[in-house]
mmCIF file of C-alpha atoms in Angstrom:
data_model
loop_
_atom_site.group_PDB
_atom_site.id
_atom_site.type_symbol
_atom_site.label_atom_id
_atom_site.label_comp_id
_atom_site.label_asym_id
_atom_site.label_seq_id
_atom_site.Cartn_x
_atom_site.Cartn_y
_atom_site.Cartn_z
ATOM 1 C CA MET A 1 20.737 66.157 89.753
ATOM 2 C CA ILE A 2 17.300 64.648 88.783
ATOM 3 C CA ASP A 3 18.414 60.763 88.802
ATOM 4 C CA ASP A 4 20.045 61.704 92.047
ATOM 5 C CA GLN A 5 16.953 62.502 93.178
ATOM 6 C CA GLN A 6 14.499 60.289 92.257
ATOM 7 C CA ALA A 7 17.197 57.680 93.534
ATOM 8 C CA THR A 8 17.071 59.259 96.780
ATOM 9 C CA GLY A 9 13.498 59.270 96.623
ATOM 10 C CA ALA A 10 13.143 55.567 95.989
ATOM 11 C CA SER A 11 15.510 54.463 98.455
ATOM 12 C CA ASP A 12 13.783 56.835 101.112
ATOM 13 C CA THR A 13 10.389 55.055 100.097
ATOM 14 C CA PHE A 14 12.181 51.573 100.132
ATOM 15 C CA ILE A 15 13.511 52.201 104.081
ATOM 16 C CA SER A 16 10.409 53.729 104.722
ATOM 17 C CA HIS A 17 8.362 50.370 104.196
ATOM 18 C CA LEU A 18 11.462 47.961 105.696
ATOM 19 C CA VAL A 19 10.386 50.308 108.718
ATOM 20 C CA GLU A 20 6.542 49.648 108.682
ATOM 21 C CA LEU A 21 7.097 45.973 108.092
ATOM 22 C CA ARG A 22 9.084 45.917 110.736
ATOM 23 C CA ASN A 23 6.553 47.565 112.986
ATOM 24 C CA ARG A 24 3.805 45.508 111.571
ATOM 25 C CA VAL A 25 6.142 42.370 112.364
ATOM 26 C CA MET A 26 6.640 43.298 115.816
ATOM 27 C CA LYS A 27 3.064 44.193 116.618
ATOM 28 C CA ALA A 28 2.608 40.682 115.373
ATOM 29 C CA SER A 29 4.946 38.582 117.102
ATOM 30 C CA ALA A 30 4.123 41.060 120.665
ATOM 31 C CA ALA A 31 0.618 39.584 120.355
ATOM 32 C CA LEU A 32 1.695 36.059 119.746
ATOM 33 C CA LEU A 33 3.818 36.352 122.448
ATOM 34 C CA LEU A 34 1.174 37.873 125.254
ATOM 35 C CA VAL A 35 -1.216 34.931 124.015
ATOM 36 C CA PHE A 36 1.434 32.228 124.507
ATOM 37 C CA LEU A 37 2.047 33.845 127.768
ATOM 38 C CA CYS A 38 -1.239 34.007 129.323
ATOM 39 C CA LEU A 39 -1.789 29.755 128.300
ATOM 40 C CA MET A 40 2.031 28.822 129.518
ATOM 41 C CA PRO A 41 0.195 28.184 132.978
ATOM 42 C CA TRP A 42 -2.304 25.749 131.498
ATOM 43 C CA ALA A 43 0.200 24.063 128.573
ATOM 44 C CA GLY A 44 0.022 20.521 130.513
ATOM 45 C CA SER A 45 -3.848 20.956 130.074
ATOM 46 C CA ILE A 46 -3.713 21.494 126.790
ATOM 47 C CA TYR A 47 -1.825 18.932 125.346
ATOM 48 C CA ASP A 48 -4.147 16.498 127.584
ATOM 49 C CA LEU A 49 -6.978 18.023 125.327
ATOM 50 C CA LEU A 50 -5.040 17.397 122.160
ATOM 51 C CA ALA A 51 -4.155 14.416 123.077
ATOM 52 C CA TYR A 52 -7.763 13.030 124.106
ATOM 53 C CA PRO A 53 -8.836 11.496 120.514
ATOM 54 C CA MET A 54 -5.604 9.283 121.343
ATOM 55 C CA MET A 55 -6.329 8.684 124.697
ATOM 56 C CA THR A 56 -9.803 8.080 123.760
ATOM 57 C CA ALA A 57 -9.473 5.234 121.482
ATOM 58 C CA LEU A 58 -6.202 3.737 123.423
ATOM 59 C CA PRO A 59 -7.089 0.468 125.897
ATOM 60 C CA ALA A 60 -8.182 1.556 129.034
ATOM 61 C CA GLY A 61 -5.861 1.995 132.025
ATOM 62 C CA SER A 62 -2.704 2.959 128.639
ATOM 63 C CA LYS A 63 -0.847 6.110 128.345
ATOM 64 C CA MET A 64 1.572 8.091 126.032
ATOM 65 C CA ILE A 65 5.123 7.768 126.956
ATOM 66 C CA ALA A 66 8.164 10.290 126.792
ATOM 67 C CA THR A 67 11.214 9.173 125.160
ATOM 68 C CA GLY A 68 12.881 12.343 125.739
ATOM 69 C CA VAL A 69 14.482 13.899 128.230
ATOM 70 C CA ILE A 70 13.106 17.233 128.174
ATOM 71 C CA THR A 71 10.155 16.372 126.033
ATOM 72 C CA PRO A 72 7.355 16.490 128.447
ATOM 73 C CA PHE A 73 8.518 19.671 128.620
ATOM 74 C CA LEU A 74 8.892 20.684 125.451
ATOM 75 C CA ILE A 75 5.739 19.187 123.184
ATOM 76 C CA PRO A 76 3.360 20.946 125.785
ATOM 77 C CA VAL A 77 5.099 24.140 125.213
ATOM 78 C CA LYS A 78 5.246 23.532 120.820
ATOM 79 C CA VAL A 79 1.070 22.996 121.373
ATOM 80 C CA THR A 80 0.673 26.040 123.633
ATOM 81 C CA LEU A 81 2.831 28.170 120.969
ATOM 82 C CA LEU A 82 0.642 26.227 118.165
ATOM 83 C CA VAL A 83 -2.519 27.098 119.930
ATOM 84 C CA ALA A 84 -1.439 30.930 120.827
ATOM 85 C CA PHE A 85 -0.987 30.993 117.137
ATOM 86 C CA LEU A 86 -4.275 30.362 116.311
ATOM 87 C CA ILE A 87 -6.158 32.278 118.582
ATOM 88 C CA ALA A 88 -3.507 35.705 117.930
ATOM 89 C CA LEU A 89 -4.394 34.664 113.988
ATOM 90 C CA PRO A 90 -6.968 37.498 113.494
ATOM 91 C CA VAL A 91 -3.911 40.185 115.100
ATOM 92 C CA ILE A 92 -1.864 38.487 112.725
ATOM 93 C CA LEU A 93 -3.851 38.402 109.584
ATOM 94 C CA TYR A 94 -4.791 42.411 110.135
ATOM 95 C CA GLN A 95 -0.799 43.459 110.965
ATOM 96 C CA ALA A 96 -0.275 41.806 107.145
ATOM 97 C CA TRP A 97 -3.753 43.575 105.758
ATOM 98 C CA ALA A 98 -2.263 47.114 106.868
ATOM 99 C CA PHE A 99 0.516 46.619 105.693
ATOM 100 C CA ILE A 100 -0.065 45.731 102.091
ATOM 101 C CA ALA A 101 -3.697 47.221 102.053
ATOM 102 C CA PRO A 102 -1.838 51.040 100.713
ATOM 103 C CA GLY A 103 -0.606 49.340 97.852
ATOM 104 C CA LEU A 104 -4.169 47.783 96.280
ATOM 105 C CA TYR A 105 -6.668 49.134 94.076
ATOM 106 C CA ALA A 106 -10.293 49.738 95.579
ATOM 107 C CA HIS A 107 -11.466 46.546 93.571
ATOM 108 C CA GLU A 108 -8.241 44.635 94.686
ATOM 109 C CA LYS A 109 -9.116 45.009 98.499
ATOM 110 C CA LYS A 110 -12.775 44.278 98.018
ATOM 111 C CA LEU A 111 -10.916 40.790 96.960
ATOM 112 C CA VAL A 112 -8.218 40.296 99.122
ATOM 113 C CA ALA A 113 -9.824 40.738 102.626
ATOM 114 C CA PRO A 114 -12.752 38.383 102.303
ATOM 115 C CA LEU A 115 -10.416 36.239 100.898
ATOM 116 C CA VAL A 116 -8.242 36.234 103.632
ATOM 117 C CA VAL A 117 -10.997 36.092 105.913
ATOM 118 C CA SER A 118 -12.312 33.246 104.504
ATOM 119 C CA SER A 119 -9.227 30.956 103.997
ATOM 120 C CA SER A 120 -8.626 31.995 107.754
ATOM 121 C CA ILE A 121 -11.736 30.515 108.839
ATOM 122 C CA LEU A 122 -11.332 27.508 106.010
ATOM 123 C CA PHE A 123 -7.945 26.328 107.561
ATOM 124 C CA ILE A 124 -9.729 26.239 110.956
ATOM 125 C CA ALA A 125 -12.353 24.168 109.709
ATOM 126 C CA GLY A 126 -10.605 21.365 108.662
ATOM 127 C CA VAL A 127 -7.822 21.575 111.687
ATOM 128 C CA ALA A 128 -11.229 21.246 113.636
ATOM 129 C CA PHE A 129 -12.760 18.380 111.286
ATOM 130 C CA CYS A 130 -9.728 16.497 111.540
ATOM 131 C CA TYR A 131 -9.736 16.868 115.254
ATOM 132 C CA PHE A 132 -13.381 16.059 116.271
ATOM 133 C CA PHE A 133 -13.680 13.759 113.198
ATOM 134 C CA VAL A 134 -10.807 12.093 111.612
ATOM 135 C CA PHE A 135 -8.972 11.517 114.761
ATOM 136 C CA GLY A 136 -11.768 9.690 116.579
ATOM 137 C CA VAL A 137 -12.109 7.713 113.112
ATOM 138 C CA VAL A 138 -8.534 6.754 112.677
ATOM 139 C CA PHE A 139 -7.052 6.362 116.168
ATOM 140 C CA LYS A 140 -10.021 3.490 116.702
ATOM 141 C CA PHE A 141 -9.370 2.121 113.421
ATOM 142 C CA VAL A 142 -5.768 1.558 114.116
ATOM 143 C CA ASN A 143 -5.819 0.684 117.490
ATOM 144 C CA GLU A 144 -8.490 -2.751 116.690
ATOM 145 C CA PHE A 145 -5.906 -3.850 114.380
ATOM 146 C CA ALA A 146 -2.898 -4.034 116.922
ATOM 147 C CA PRO A 147 -2.118 -7.193 118.133
ATOM 148 C CA LYS A 148 -3.076 -8.483 121.466
ATOM 149 C CA SER A 149 0.791 -9.175 122.398
ATOM 150 C CA VAL A 150 1.420 -5.258 121.734
ATOM 151 C CA SER A 151 1.115 -2.616 124.426
ATOM 152 C CA VAL A 152 0.093 0.426 122.470
ATOM 153 C CA ALA A 153 2.110 3.751 123.931
ATOM 154 C CA PRO A 154 2.260 5.967 121.374
ATOM 155 C CA ASP A 155 5.178 8.397 121.781
ATOM 156 C CA ILE A 156 4.097 12.100 122.539
ATOM 157 C CA ASP A 157 6.418 13.271 120.118
ATOM 158 C CA SER A 158 6.069 11.057 117.308
ATOM 159 C CA TYR A 159 2.455 12.128 118.721
ATOM 160 C CA PHE A 160 2.897 15.525 117.721
ATOM 161 C CA SER A 161 4.393 15.077 114.525
ATOM 162 C CA PHE A 162 1.617 13.082 113.088
ATOM 163 C CA VAL A 163 -1.065 15.499 115.142
ATOM 164 C CA MET A 164 0.726 18.557 112.926
ATOM 165 C CA THR A 165 1.125 17.016 109.503
ATOM 166 C CA MET A 166 -2.715 15.684 109.772
ATOM 167 C CA PHE A 167 -3.742 19.583 110.530
ATOM 168 C CA ILE A 168 -2.091 21.195 107.554
ATOM 169 C CA ALA A 169 -2.898 18.633 105.134
ATOM 170 C CA PHE A 170 -6.675 18.772 106.199
ATOM 171 C CA GLY A 171 -6.411 22.361 106.822
ATOM 172 C CA VAL A 172 -4.551 22.874 103.042
ATOM 173 C CA THR A 173 -7.336 20.634 101.823
ATOM 174 C CA PHE A 174 -10.287 22.942 103.244
ATOM 175 C CA GLU A 175 -8.384 25.644 100.758
ATOM 176 C CA VAL A 176 -9.538 24.239 97.483
ATOM 177 C CA PRO A 177 -12.367 26.637 97.148
ATOM 178 C CA ILE A 178 -10.584 29.072 97.333
ATOM 179 C CA VAL A 179 -7.331 28.128 95.042
ATOM 180 C CA VAL A 180 -10.600 27.489 92.779
ATOM 181 C CA ILE A 181 -12.265 30.766 92.930
ATOM 182 C CA VAL A 182 -8.533 32.803 92.755
ATOM 183 C CA LEU A 183 -7.393 30.561 89.147
ATOM 184 C CA VAL A 184 -10.952 31.322 88.039
ATOM 185 C CA ARG A 185 -10.849 35.086 89.187
ATOM 186 C CA MET A 186 -7.852 36.072 88.032
ATOM 187 C CA GLY A 187 -8.511 34.213 84.258
ATOM 188 C CA LEU A 188 -6.161 31.424 84.726
ATOM 189 C CA VAL A 189 -8.152 28.449 84.350
ATOM 190 C CA THR A 190 -12.337 29.007 83.501
ATOM 191 C CA VAL A 191 -14.851 27.334 84.868
ATOM 192 C CA GLU A 192 -15.526 24.827 82.218
ATOM 193 C CA LYS A 193 -11.976 23.622 82.313
ATOM 194 C CA LEU A 194 -12.396 22.369 85.751
ATOM 195 C CA LYS A 195 -15.212 20.729 85.043
ATOM 196 C CA GLU A 196 -13.276 18.718 82.358
ATOM 197 C CA ILE A 197 -10.340 18.347 84.528
ATOM 198 C CA ARG A 198 -12.843 16.459 87.102
ATOM 199 C CA PRO A 199 -11.491 13.218 86.826
ATOM 200 C CA TYR A 200 -8.219 14.283 86.845
ATOM 201 C CA VAL A 201 -9.015 15.851 90.049
ATOM 202 C CA ILE A 202 -10.134 13.068 91.960
ATOM 203 C CA VAL A 203 -6.995 10.944 90.923
ATOM 204 C CA GLY A 204 -5.273 13.504 92.649
ATOM 205 C CA ALA A 205 -6.897 13.467 95.839
ATOM 206 C CA PHE A 206 -6.769 9.912 95.972
ATOM 207 C CA VAL A 207 -2.731 10.126 95.314
ATOM 208 C CA ILE A 208 -2.571 13.396 97.564
ATOM 209 C CA ALA A 209 -4.015 11.437 100.852
ATOM 210 C CA ALA A 210 -2.242 8.653 100.067
ATOM 211 C CA ILE A 211 1.176 10.537 100.261
ATOM 212 C CA VAL A 212 0.648 12.791 103.072
ATOM 213 C CA THR A 213 -1.609 10.322 105.322
ATOM 214 C CA PRO A 214 -1.065 6.917 107.513
ATOM 215 C CA PRO A 215 -1.003 3.783 105.383
ATOM 216 C CA ASP A 216 -4.570 3.153 106.337
ATOM 217 C CA VAL A 217 -7.765 3.188 103.829
ATOM 218 C CA MET A 218 -9.910 5.120 106.293
ATOM 219 C CA SER A 219 -7.592 8.043 106.757
ATOM 220 C CA GLN A 220 -6.681 8.137 102.861
ATOM 221 C CA LEU A 221 -10.264 8.280 102.214
ATOM 222 C CA LEU A 222 -11.221 10.764 104.889
ATOM 223 C CA LEU A 223 -8.912 13.290 103.478
ATOM 224 C CA ALA A 224 -9.525 12.639 99.239
ATOM 225 C CA ILE A 225 -13.365 12.461 99.988
ATOM 226 C CA PRO A 226 -13.541 16.074 101.362
ATOM 227 C CA LEU A 227 -10.863 17.257 98.851
ATOM 228 C CA CYS A 228 -13.107 16.069 95.634
ATOM 229 C CA LEU A 229 -16.337 17.792 97.585
ATOM 230 C CA LEU A 230 -14.321 21.012 98.176
ATOM 231 C CA TYR A 231 -13.526 20.932 94.353
ATOM 232 C CA GLU A 232 -17.109 20.465 93.801
ATOM 233 C CA VAL A 233 -17.787 23.551 95.863
ATOM 234 C CA GLY A 234 -15.149 26.114 94.509
ATOM 235 C CA ILE A 235 -16.925 24.823 91.054
ATOM 236 C CA TRP A 236 -20.232 26.305 92.537
ATOM 237 C CA ILE A 237 -19.182 29.448 93.976
ATOM 238 C CA ALA A 238 -16.433 30.622 91.136
ATOM 239 C CA PRO A 239 -18.468 31.498 88.611
ATOM 240 C CA PHE A 240 -20.817 33.881 91.331
ATOM 241 C CA PHE A 241 -17.521 35.357 92.813
ATOM 242 C CA ALA A 242 -15.864 36.181 89.834
ATOM 243 C CA ARG A 243 -18.851 38.106 88.730
ATOM 244 C CA VAL A 244 -19.523 39.874 91.812
ATOM 245 C CA THR A 245 -15.563 40.722 92.056
ATOM 246 C CA ARG A 246 -15.265 42.252 88.934
ATOM 247 C CA ALA A 247 -12.707 45.229 88.334
ATOM 248 C CA PRO A 248 -14.695 48.321 88.022
ATOM 249 C CA GLU A 249 -13.022 49.165 84.616
ATOM 250 C CA GLU A 250 -13.987 45.726 83.384
ATOM 251 C CA GLN A 251 -18.012 46.484 84.863
ATOM 252 C CA THR A 252 -17.351 49.612 82.688
ATOM 253 C CA ASP A 253 -16.032 47.467 79.259
ATOM 254 C CA LEU A 254 -19.181 45.004 79.679
ATOM 255 C CA THR A 255 -21.754 48.155 79.727
ATOM 256 C CA ALA A 256 -20.224 49.757 76.354
#
């Protein structure tokens, strides 16, 4: 009888969690949809803004081309959806936080909230760095090597795929300090060990840059160098962050 009651209680708890998850997902989706619909009238202008770094690097009078039938409509819609996601990101993160927060301890809440906010800021910073600095350098570098007999006219679908790959690569790269902090905070690795493996990290950074970026030296350097520098930032911050976010029970043990 008791086992049946426990099973029923567990089932009700599981269902309530599913209902709560559905409500949170619906609210996050509604926020994304609302922002997307508000931005749709300017979808063409938003794509033009995304294409600006390439257009400034192309020869005067050059334009991009669209080889697909619905590509001129579909690509601006995808770009607008991406921008809407970035704008609605605070609401989406809040809904995710509101769902997991009740199951966390007080010291875990103090740790997770700053990490969520800082990781979001760093990801957006990586995207901004890629857009405002890397694209200008890379596109100019690549187009200067184009033979005079070649008419440079990138396809907007290929350009969108390239931009998304670069945005994700640089956004994830800027998360390196967060990864280092979390690894140290969880006790999976020590700061001394991170310093010891620094040469391997540098080699790995250049290997990763060679894989995820175009086969030109400039874009590889512009990804590998920030990755190495951010790794150093993580090593510098990790000891302090781990110390100030130590769980209450760990602090009690240390003062005993």
